[in-house]
Amino acid sequence: PENVAIGGKQTQFNGLFATLARAKRIADILENKPQYISARDAGTTNDWTHLYGEAITMRALCYFQLCLHFGDVPYGIENTVADSYTLSSRYAIYDAILADLDRVQGLMYPIGQGGITAERISRTFACGLAGKIAMHAAGYQTLRTDVTGLYGDISFDKIGQESNKCFYARRSDYLNYIRTAEKFFDLALGAAKGATYLVTVDDRAGINNPYQRSYQYIYDMQTSPESLFEVACIEGQQGELGYSQGRPSDGGGSNAAPCKVFAGVRITPTAYYSLYEDGDLRADANMTVTGSDGKGNEAMLSFVAGSRLNGGISTNKWDVNRMNPPFVAKQRQMGMNYQVLRIADVMLLNAEAKAYLGKDGDAKALLDQIRARAFGDNNHSVSATGDALLEAIWHERALELLGEGEARWDMIRSGKFHERTSALKSAMAALKGDLRSKGWHDFGNGRVMPAYIWVKKVQLSNPLTFDAVPGDPARTPGWRGVYDYSTIEAVAGKVQGTNHNLAIQGLYRYIDPTSSEAAALEADGYAKTNWGADLISDKAINDDLFLGGWKNGEAPRYFHPIPYETLNQSKGNVTNGYGLPQE
């Protein structure tokens, strides 16, 4: 944190404030409309009360994101020329926006009513967002000690030691926020649920993965029935999802098969090999070891430092190959909607809230719905209670929401940040140690990560693969391959070869490079290929995981600096904490 530039997130900081200020201005105008006033006073919903609720919810969303990423920020100075202002406690901000959301949600349409879809802010989303805000307000977080009286007389339960003028703690009265969260979650899953639902049936012929089906709606340019809110994107306009968070591609910037996908979200090898149980349909749909070469072919990822096909195992949730057809004109313009909040996230947060409140039966009922969808049966219910149930819920959130940006926040607010990050660093050290000394690492679950795998190009009638086919090295792992780009006239000439798929041997077991099996594979056209070997080479990805205040029980420092312009204009009333720069 002490090494970051003060202006590193200035665009995001200013953008959030500009958006919430515009939203508040719209709300102020609507508040004086006779059509709004009459409906509000009558307690009825119309287009005016709904639009007012949208504006207030957008303002709340922006303030929530500001507190998550910047800590305590100025509050309530939008649409004014402020020559002096100060920091507001994040708890005061949370209380204010929770009150706002409670005030407006009852006069908004749920999804599916009043012409409202998931591409509009709805009562459904307002309630889900309020619950999520309350859960974060209830959780552990890093707080400042360098601003006298910032948090008033709030009492805290601390973890670890104070350092860098900050400490890691949650409010002693955190259960009040948990009760608030439960109220809003129950609304989002009940009276305000509208047309949203958990996808539990796959309606596609020959495919049985309802979990992946919930994402396929977005690939197909439809809103997902699981979405409480999606930011609408269209092809030909910039949208980062398929590019910065997608399955990697080495293609060019335009007219490629497919275009370049930077792929900034990666999966640790320890997660890939040990996170999921056998039979969990989410594993292959969430993680992949292959990408696209941009020339119509599947290609292995590597642990060499870099982006695109380098950089390690990738998330598999946002794969341009799954579009029908893929957008190939230009990178960053695939048109995939951002899914801001979905129903499984809300269900698991509600399960967590109920577990905190001692309602284990209700919590497990929600958790078991998610697990039944993941495994396709009712044989994977959870029997844990108390703290063990909370651990099971946090683990399930990691499985369900992998790559969606929730894991770090869950670690922080649960108070498990030090424990989880230390365990990950130890697991990665053990993995690398074994790869160096033995050439393989046994995860103890039947899966082994080897230094080398064997790969060859093969031809499939449909090069885009779906559910894994055990025993078929071109279809296991599942949910990979490539779209048939020869069917897209604009890029058909860019497609190279006829063998577009990869058959992989030894991904989950050790094959001795000097063995007769290795020799037989090479005689059959397979090529020995670096896998774990690249993880321990001098070209490997950086393994400095979770830097910035995790050692020796220090408070985790995960905030960005407030920009200098804001500090300067406050006349010294606003400063950066956590060891962040002041200039």
XYZ file of C-alpha atoms in Angstrom:
583
model
C 0.000 0.000 0.000
C 2.792 2.465 0.750
C 4.124 2.002 -2.770
C 0.949 2.804 -4.722
C 0.440 6.111 -6.507
C -2.079 8.475 -4.944
C -3.852 8.915 -8.269
C -3.980 5.235 -9.110
C -7.768 4.983 -8.652
C -8.709 8.631 -9.146
C -10.874 7.843 -12.190
C -12.875 5.240 -10.262
C -13.210 7.425 -7.163
C -14.384 10.451 -9.133
C -16.612 8.306 -11.356
C -18.482 6.866 -8.385
C -19.004 10.317 -6.874
C -20.131 11.755 -10.211
C -22.629 8.934 -10.693
C -24.105 9.159 -7.212
C -24.355 12.949 -7.521
C -26.312 12.618 -10.762
C -28.531 9.978 -9.209
C -29.240 12.225 -6.221
C -30.006 15.159 -8.523
C -32.541 13.039 -10.413
C -34.063 11.886 -7.120
C -34.380 15.502 -5.945
C -36.242 16.419 -9.134
C -38.537 13.397 -8.971
C -39.322 14.015 -5.323
C -41.210 17.172 -6.295
C -43.266 15.616 -9.087
C -47.003 15.488 -8.244
C -47.218 11.988 -9.761
C -44.545 10.789 -7.335
C -45.959 12.593 -4.297
C -49.500 11.291 -4.729
C -48.364 7.671 -5.193
C -45.915 7.886 -2.298
C -48.539 9.303 0.037
C -50.991 6.605 -1.017
C -48.371 3.889 -0.563
C -48.761 2.690 -4.143
C -46.149 1.936 -6.776
C -46.084 3.681 -10.132
C -43.407 4.516 -12.692
C -42.456 7.659 -10.773
C -41.956 5.986 -7.397
C -40.007 3.233 -9.123
C -37.725 5.651 -10.967
C -37.129 7.529 -7.717
C -36.196 4.233 -6.072
C -33.778 3.469 -8.920
C -31.988 6.773 -8.385
C -31.719 6.283 -4.626
C -30.523 2.675 -5.092
C -27.848 3.773 -7.578
C -26.633 6.370 -5.078
C -26.496 3.694 -2.372
C -24.614 1.294 -4.650
C -21.963 3.925 -5.386
C -21.481 4.838 -1.721
C -21.210 1.145 -0.871
C -18.481 0.668 -3.471
C -16.648 3.758 -2.220
C -16.604 2.407 1.339
C -15.497 -1.049 0.182
C -12.574 0.249 -1.838
C -11.577 3.490 -0.101
C -12.752 3.054 3.506
C -14.216 6.129 5.180
C -15.059 8.832 2.625
C -16.845 12.209 2.537
C -20.639 11.847 2.524
C -23.545 14.070 1.574
C -21.738 16.815 -0.337
C -23.051 15.896 -3.786
C -24.545 18.686 -5.908
C -22.953 21.345 -3.740
C -19.881 23.520 -4.104
C -18.076 22.371 -0.989
C -15.110 24.438 0.136
C -14.682 22.410 3.289
C -15.638 18.840 4.136
C -14.416 15.959 6.207
C -14.462 12.179 6.360
C -17.615 10.371 7.389
C -17.574 7.091 9.265
C -18.399 4.229 6.927
C -20.897 3.062 9.544
C -22.732 6.387 9.367
C -22.761 6.029 5.571
C -24.017 2.442 5.772
C -26.772 3.455 8.197
C -27.877 6.292 5.920
C -28.010 4.285 2.697
C -29.687 1.324 4.429
C -32.387 3.693 5.675
C -32.757 5.081 2.155
C -33.104 1.615 0.640
C -35.653 0.593 3.248
C -37.615 3.774 2.519
C -37.823 3.258 -1.262
C -37.870 -0.506 -1.858
C -41.536 -0.951 -0.985
C -42.554 1.498 -3.732
C -40.517 -0.187 -6.482
C -41.426 -2.961 -8.918
C -39.830 -6.384 -8.503
C -38.212 -7.879 -11.603
C -40.917 -8.932 -14.044
C -43.474 -6.317 -12.942
C -44.054 -2.868 -14.399
C -41.935 -3.718 -17.413
C -38.812 -3.997 -15.229
C -36.135 -6.509 -16.230
C -32.780 -7.352 -14.670
C -31.255 -4.611 -16.836
C -33.093 -2.083 -14.667
C -32.683 -1.511 -10.958
C -35.630 -3.190 -9.236
C -37.102 -3.745 -5.815
C -35.498 -7.191 -6.012
C -32.043 -5.695 -6.406
C -32.613 -2.895 -3.875
C -33.415 -5.498 -1.206
C -30.520 -7.763 -2.193
C -28.110 -4.829 -2.182
C -29.345 -3.652 1.222
C -28.768 -7.116 2.655
C -25.271 -7.230 1.241
C -24.427 -3.786 2.620
C -25.649 -4.860 6.047
C -23.499 -8.013 5.939
C -20.418 -5.936 5.163
C -21.309 -3.457 7.911
C -21.554 -6.417 10.304
C -18.249 -7.925 9.262
C -14.630 -7.521 10.169
C -12.821 -4.740 8.344
C -9.763 -2.562 8.637
C -10.421 0.658 10.542
C -8.435 3.817 11.192
C -6.953 5.052 14.467
C -5.511 8.318 13.130
C -8.772 10.333 12.958
C -10.012 11.217 16.423
C -13.659 10.453 17.041
C -14.266 9.087 13.538
C -16.299 6.114 14.794
C -17.803 7.815 17.816
C -18.423 5.543 20.797
C -18.746 2.287 18.823
C -17.227 -0.706 20.602
C -15.166 -3.158 18.541
C -13.958 -6.751 18.829
C -10.425 -6.788 17.446
C -8.271 -9.441 15.782
C -4.504 -9.232 15.629
C -2.414 -6.206 16.368
C -2.693 -2.538 15.536
C -0.250 -1.386 12.862
C 0.056 1.318 10.234
C -2.408 3.326 12.342
C -5.197 0.858 11.706
C -6.754 -2.246 13.232
C -8.856 -5.226 12.100
C -12.184 -5.580 13.907
C -15.940 -5.797 13.769
C -18.536 -3.956 15.788
C -19.478 -5.601 19.065
C -23.140 -5.084 18.147
C -22.688 -6.686 14.700
C -25.753 -8.913 15.128
C -28.003 -5.867 14.703
C -26.719 -5.548 11.139
C -27.089 -9.297 10.628
C -30.779 -9.024 11.548
C -31.157 -6.153 9.092
C -29.485 -8.223 6.398
C -31.807 -11.170 7.046
C -34.851 -8.930 6.715
C -33.760 -7.638 3.324
C -32.629 -11.038 2.051
C -35.950 -12.576 3.032
C -37.652 -9.859 0.983
C -35.349 -10.388 -2.015
C -36.082 -14.118 -1.942
C -39.746 -13.699 -1.039
C -42.146 -10.784 -1.480
C -39.714 -8.852 -3.713
C -38.400 -11.865 -5.632
C -40.449 -11.207 -8.744
C -39.420 -13.309 -11.733
C -35.995 -14.338 -10.451
C -35.250 -17.978 -9.684
C -32.396 -20.425 -9.251
C -31.848 -22.382 -12.467
C -32.040 -26.057 -11.477
C -32.940 -27.681 -14.825
C -30.828 -27.657 -17.978
C -33.191 -27.438 -20.937
C -30.467 -28.054 -23.554
C -30.412 -31.352 -25.402
C -27.517 -33.600 -24.396
C -26.208 -31.210 -21.724
C -26.805 -31.413 -17.991
C -25.271 -28.468 -16.188
C -27.930 -26.075 -14.863
C -25.198 -24.089 -13.111
C -23.538 -23.252 -16.436
C -26.962 -22.753 -18.022
C -27.522 -19.762 -15.752
C -24.522 -18.053 -17.381
C -25.373 -19.163 -20.907
C -28.307 -16.766 -20.911
C -25.818 -13.907 -20.866
C -23.777 -15.471 -23.701
C -27.045 -15.695 -25.642
C -27.767 -11.977 -25.113
C -30.583 -12.656 -22.680
C -30.899 -11.652 -19.050
C -30.346 -14.554 -16.695
C -33.314 -15.538 -14.496
C -30.784 -15.652 -11.648
C -29.818 -11.991 -12.034
C -31.027 -9.363 -9.614
C -29.217 -6.729 -11.673
C -27.174 -6.754 -14.864
C -25.358 -3.788 -16.366
C -26.537 -3.851 -19.960
C -23.847 -4.102 -22.656
C -24.225 -4.393 -26.421
C -21.919 -5.699 -29.119
C -19.757 -3.021 -30.678
C -19.569 -0.926 -27.500
C -16.851 -1.295 -24.900
C -17.488 -3.772 -22.090
C -14.634 -5.335 -20.171
C -16.262 -8.537 -18.927
C -15.398 -10.958 -21.729
C -11.974 -9.347 -22.178
C -10.505 -8.727 -18.731
C -12.341 -11.500 -16.877
C -12.841 -14.032 -19.646
C -11.266 -17.248 -20.868
C -7.915 -16.326 -22.463
C -7.279 -15.840 -26.161
C -4.057 -15.019 -27.992
C -5.994 -13.521 -30.912
C -5.413 -10.096 -32.366
C -7.342 -6.981 -31.439
C -9.833 -7.285 -34.286
C -11.151 -9.848 -36.768
C -9.657 -12.846 -34.964
C -10.946 -16.291 -34.046
C -11.539 -15.143 -31.340
C -10.126 -11.684 -30.598
C -7.651 -11.092 -27.781
C -8.834 -11.834 -24.249
C -6.428 -10.416 -21.663
C -7.838 -12.573 -18.838
C -6.953 -10.739 -15.653
C -8.754 -13.217 -13.354
C -6.747 -16.375 -12.651
C -7.219 -19.417 -10.446
C -4.498 -20.694 -8.129
C -3.405 -24.269 -8.942
C -4.195 -25.283 -5.368
C -7.828 -24.260 -5.974
C -7.960 -26.003 -9.329
C -6.779 -29.302 -7.906
C -8.338 -29.292 -4.445
C -11.283 -26.905 -4.121
C -14.074 -29.001 -5.662
C -15.364 -32.458 -4.815
C -15.719 -35.033 -7.570
C -19.075 -34.663 -9.290
C -19.428 -30.928 -8.673
C -20.761 -29.525 -11.951
C -19.295 -26.110 -11.166
C -15.646 -27.153 -11.387
C -15.128 -27.315 -15.152
C -17.659 -24.554 -15.796
C -15.678 -22.243 -13.503
C -12.033 -23.131 -14.258
C -10.098 -23.994 -17.387
C -6.563 -25.055 -18.334
C -6.965 -24.103 -22.004
C -7.780 -21.006 -23.999
C -7.852 -20.036 -27.665
C -4.956 -19.274 -30.003
C -6.989 -16.734 -31.970
C -6.771 -18.916 -35.065
C -9.699 -21.203 -34.341
C -7.789 -23.638 -32.133
C -7.705 -24.632 -28.489
C -4.387 -23.965 -26.743
C -2.882 -24.807 -23.345
C -2.447 -22.134 -20.724
C 0.911 -21.816 -18.991
C 2.273 -20.620 -15.675
C 4.763 -18.325 -17.407
C 4.267 -14.733 -16.265
C 2.068 -12.711 -18.590
C -1.467 -12.442 -19.920
C -3.623 -14.177 -22.535
C -2.369 -17.792 -22.756
C 0.297 -17.050 -20.125
C -0.476 -16.250 -16.505
C -1.872 -19.520 -15.164
C -5.175 -21.355 -14.907
C -8.091 -19.112 -15.800
C -11.668 -18.557 -14.855
C -14.029 -20.193 -17.348
C -17.266 -18.323 -16.620
C -16.971 -15.760 -19.393
C -15.881 -17.522 -22.588
C -16.442 -15.760 -25.911
C -16.540 -19.221 -27.527
C -19.889 -19.821 -25.787
C -21.594 -16.962 -27.623
C -23.881 -17.813 -30.521
C -22.089 -16.636 -32.541
C -18.995 -15.056 -30.941
C -18.403 -11.370 -31.623
C -15.206 -11.297 -33.676
C -15.010 -7.712 -34.971
C -13.024 -6.200 -32.102
C -11.740 -7.000 -28.612
C -13.520 -5.537 -25.561
C -16.810 -5.340 -27.469
C -18.387 -8.787 -26.992
C -21.588 -7.370 -25.526
C -21.776 -9.585 -22.428
C -23.806 -8.053 -19.596
C -22.167 -7.573 -16.208
C -23.996 -9.618 -13.586
C -23.825 -7.350 -10.533
C -25.817 -9.573 -8.154
C -27.383 -12.988 -8.620
C -29.761 -15.055 -6.580
C -27.272 -17.740 -5.464
C -25.119 -15.026 -3.866
C -28.163 -13.728 -1.981
C -29.212 -17.230 -0.904
C -25.783 -18.000 0.535
C -25.529 -14.618 2.263
C -28.952 -15.221 3.769
C -27.843 -18.682 4.891
C -24.863 -17.023 6.566
C -27.063 -14.438 8.277
C -29.415 -17.125 9.575
C -26.489 -19.234 10.804
C -25.188 -16.251 12.779
C -28.650 -15.890 14.307
C -28.796 -19.550 15.337
C -31.359 -20.543 12.682
C -29.317 -23.509 11.508
C -32.228 -25.356 9.915
C -33.196 -22.402 7.720
C -29.545 -21.795 6.849
C -28.985 -25.396 5.788
C -32.143 -25.396 3.675
C -30.745 -22.521 1.602
C -27.268 -24.041 1.434
C -28.616 -27.437 0.377
C -30.502 -25.904 -2.557
C -27.210 -24.602 -3.928
C -25.473 -27.930 -3.396
C -28.314 -29.929 -4.947
C -28.029 -27.812 -8.085
C -24.235 -28.236 -8.106
C -24.287 -32.053 -7.869
C -27.612 -32.848 -9.505
C -28.852 -34.802 -6.489
C -29.887 -34.458 -2.845
C -27.024 -36.565 -1.512
C -24.670 -33.700 -0.682
C -26.520 -31.876 2.077
C -24.571 -30.388 4.962
C -24.945 -31.678 8.520
C -22.788 -29.042 10.254
C -24.075 -26.700 12.937
C -22.814 -23.568 14.679
C -19.370 -22.343 13.655
C -18.879 -25.393 11.426
C -21.991 -24.396 9.493
C -20.624 -20.901 8.967
C -17.395 -22.429 7.663
C -19.409 -24.638 5.303
C -21.293 -21.615 3.974
C -18.105 -19.608 3.397
C -16.616 -22.588 1.602
C -19.716 -22.936 -0.549
C -19.489 -19.282 -1.488
C -15.952 -19.903 -2.717
C -17.226 -22.781 -4.858
C -20.281 -21.003 -6.211
C -18.824 -17.529 -6.771
C -15.318 -18.443 -7.933
C -13.837 -15.697 -10.071
C -16.651 -13.226 -9.344
C -14.692 -11.055 -6.926
C -16.327 -12.187 -3.681
C -13.678 -14.448 -2.118
C -11.450 -11.694 -0.775
C -14.381 -9.766 0.702
C -15.665 -12.961 2.335
C -12.238 -13.613 3.853
C -12.045 -10.067 5.175
C -15.518 -9.673 6.641
C -15.559 -13.186 8.170
C -12.396 -12.427 10.120
C -10.607 -15.286 8.360
C -8.253 -13.173 6.235
C -5.041 -14.061 8.055
C -5.988 -17.726 8.387
C -7.006 -18.152 4.759
C -4.106 -16.261 3.204
C -1.529 -18.002 5.387
C -3.000 -21.394 4.479
C -2.872 -20.532 0.784
C 0.750 -19.402 0.967
C 1.666 -22.595 2.804
C -0.184 -24.747 0.281
C 1.522 -23.007 -2.623
C 4.925 -23.444 -0.947
C 4.285 -27.169 -0.467
C 3.159 -27.512 -4.078
C 6.252 -25.803 -5.428
C 8.508 -27.736 -3.082
C 7.178 -31.055 -4.335
C 7.373 -29.986 -7.972
C 11.032 -29.121 -7.469
C 11.960 -32.244 -5.513
C 9.720 -34.912 -7.058
C 8.199 -33.501 -10.202
C 4.652 -33.867 -8.862
C 2.438 -32.981 -5.910
C -0.296 -35.175 -4.422
C -3.276 -33.198 -3.117
C -4.563 -36.199 -1.165
C -7.921 -36.254 -2.944
C -7.008 -38.500 -5.833
C -5.558 -35.643 -7.881
C -1.897 -35.063 -8.598
C -0.365 -32.010 -10.251
C 2.617 -33.050 -12.410
C 5.509 -31.065 -13.794
C 4.673 -32.271 -17.305
C 1.617 -33.259 -19.279
C 1.234 -34.731 -22.774
C -0.849 -32.905 -25.375
C -1.826 -33.389 -29.015
C -4.231 -31.761 -31.438
C -7.271 -33.813 -32.413
C -10.401 -33.314 -34.465
C -13.913 -33.405 -33.018
C -17.118 -33.092 -34.997
C -18.052 -30.184 -32.725
C -14.891 -28.448 -31.482
C -16.804 -26.721 -28.656
C -17.039 -29.236 -25.813
C -19.540 -29.419 -22.981
C -19.924 -31.869 -20.062
C -16.827 -33.956 -19.425
C -16.723 -37.417 -20.999
C -14.654 -39.658 -18.683
C -11.931 -41.499 -20.536
C -11.903 -39.062 -23.456
C -8.766 -36.873 -23.197
C -10.258 -34.316 -25.601
C -13.435 -33.906 -23.533
C -11.987 -34.164 -20.027
C -11.829 -31.664 -18.410
C -15.151 -30.497 -19.811
C -16.398 -27.110 -20.961
C -13.469 -26.177 -23.171
C -12.649 -26.512 -26.891
C -13.435 -23.662 -29.313
C -16.308 -22.380 -31.405
C -16.269 -23.472 -35.055
C -14.951 -20.191 -36.471
C -14.943 -21.562 -39.999
C -18.706 -20.886 -39.937
C -18.179 -17.137 -39.394
C -17.466 -15.628 -42.807
C -15.570 -12.603 -41.452
C -12.838 -14.736 -39.850
C -13.095 -18.097 -41.637
C -9.873 -17.295 -43.460
C -8.055 -16.826 -40.131
C -8.734 -20.412 -39.028
C -5.679 -22.658 -39.246
C -5.650 -26.441 -39.543
C -8.423 -28.968 -39.088
C -7.508 -30.430 -35.682
C -8.875 -27.716 -33.418
C -9.075 -29.532 -30.072
C -6.516 -30.624 -27.498
C -6.334 -34.095 -26.014
C -4.577 -33.930 -22.626
C -2.962 -36.848 -20.791
C -1.618 -36.735 -17.243
C -3.340 -33.574 -16.045
C -4.446 -35.203 -12.780
C -1.785 -37.904 -12.387
C 1.968 -38.303 -12.658
C 3.436 -39.833 -15.793
C 7.162 -40.503 -15.487
C 8.811 -38.791 -18.484
C 11.186 -41.771 -18.784
C 8.427 -44.404 -18.600
C 7.128 -46.669 -21.330
C 3.771 -44.878 -21.028
C 5.380 -41.558 -21.899
C 7.167 -43.151 -24.833
C 3.911 -44.685 -26.075
C 2.103 -41.357 -25.853
C 4.846 -39.631 -27.820
C 4.717 -42.384 -30.430
C 0.982 -41.684 -30.690
C 1.606 -38.018 -31.487
C 1.441 -36.498 -27.999
C 4.053 -33.881 -27.097
C 5.567 -33.591 -23.621
C 4.513 -30.133 -22.400
C 5.510 -28.009 -19.420
C 2.821 -27.764 -16.766
C 3.912 -27.502 -13.132
C 7.485 -27.148 -14.397
C 6.714 -23.591 -15.491
C 5.335 -22.783 -12.049
C 8.831 -23.180 -10.573
C 10.870 -21.713 -13.444
C 12.535 -18.314 -13.421
C 9.821 -17.161 -15.833
C 6.983 -18.196 -13.498
C 4.097 -16.055 -12.331
C 4.781 -13.983 -9.219
C 3.939 -15.876 -6.031
C 3.906 -12.865 -3.703
C 0.295 -13.563 -2.788
C -1.633 -11.168 -0.569
C 0.968 -8.541 0.080
C 0.080 -5.447 2.032
C -0.377 -6.123 5.713
C -1.092 -9.735 6.464
C 2.074 -10.762 8.276
C 2.252 -11.192 12.051
C -1.412 -10.453 12.583
C -1.316 -6.982 11.059
C -4.556 -5.525 9.764
C -5.030 -6.339 6.078
C -4.588 -3.178 4.013
C -6.804 -3.496 0.997
C -7.930 0.082 0.382
C -7.013 2.428 -2.461
C -5.877 6.010 -1.721
C -8.352 8.867 -1.930
C -7.052 11.130 -4.743
C -4.907 14.152 -3.932
C -7.456 16.593 -5.405
C -10.002 15.515 -2.797
C -7.462 15.751 0.037
C -6.296 19.194 -1.073
C -9.749 20.714 -1.468
C -10.790 19.508 1.993
C -8.309 21.967 3.572
C -6.658 19.186 5.527
C -9.851 17.614 6.865
C -9.486 14.522 4.664
C -6.342 12.397 4.753
C -5.363 8.926 3.634
C -4.896 6.251 6.283
C -3.525 2.699 6.306
C -0.042 3.876 5.289
C -1.322 5.133 1.950
C 0.334 8.175 0.310
C -0.784 11.744 1.010
C 0.716 13.285 -2.116
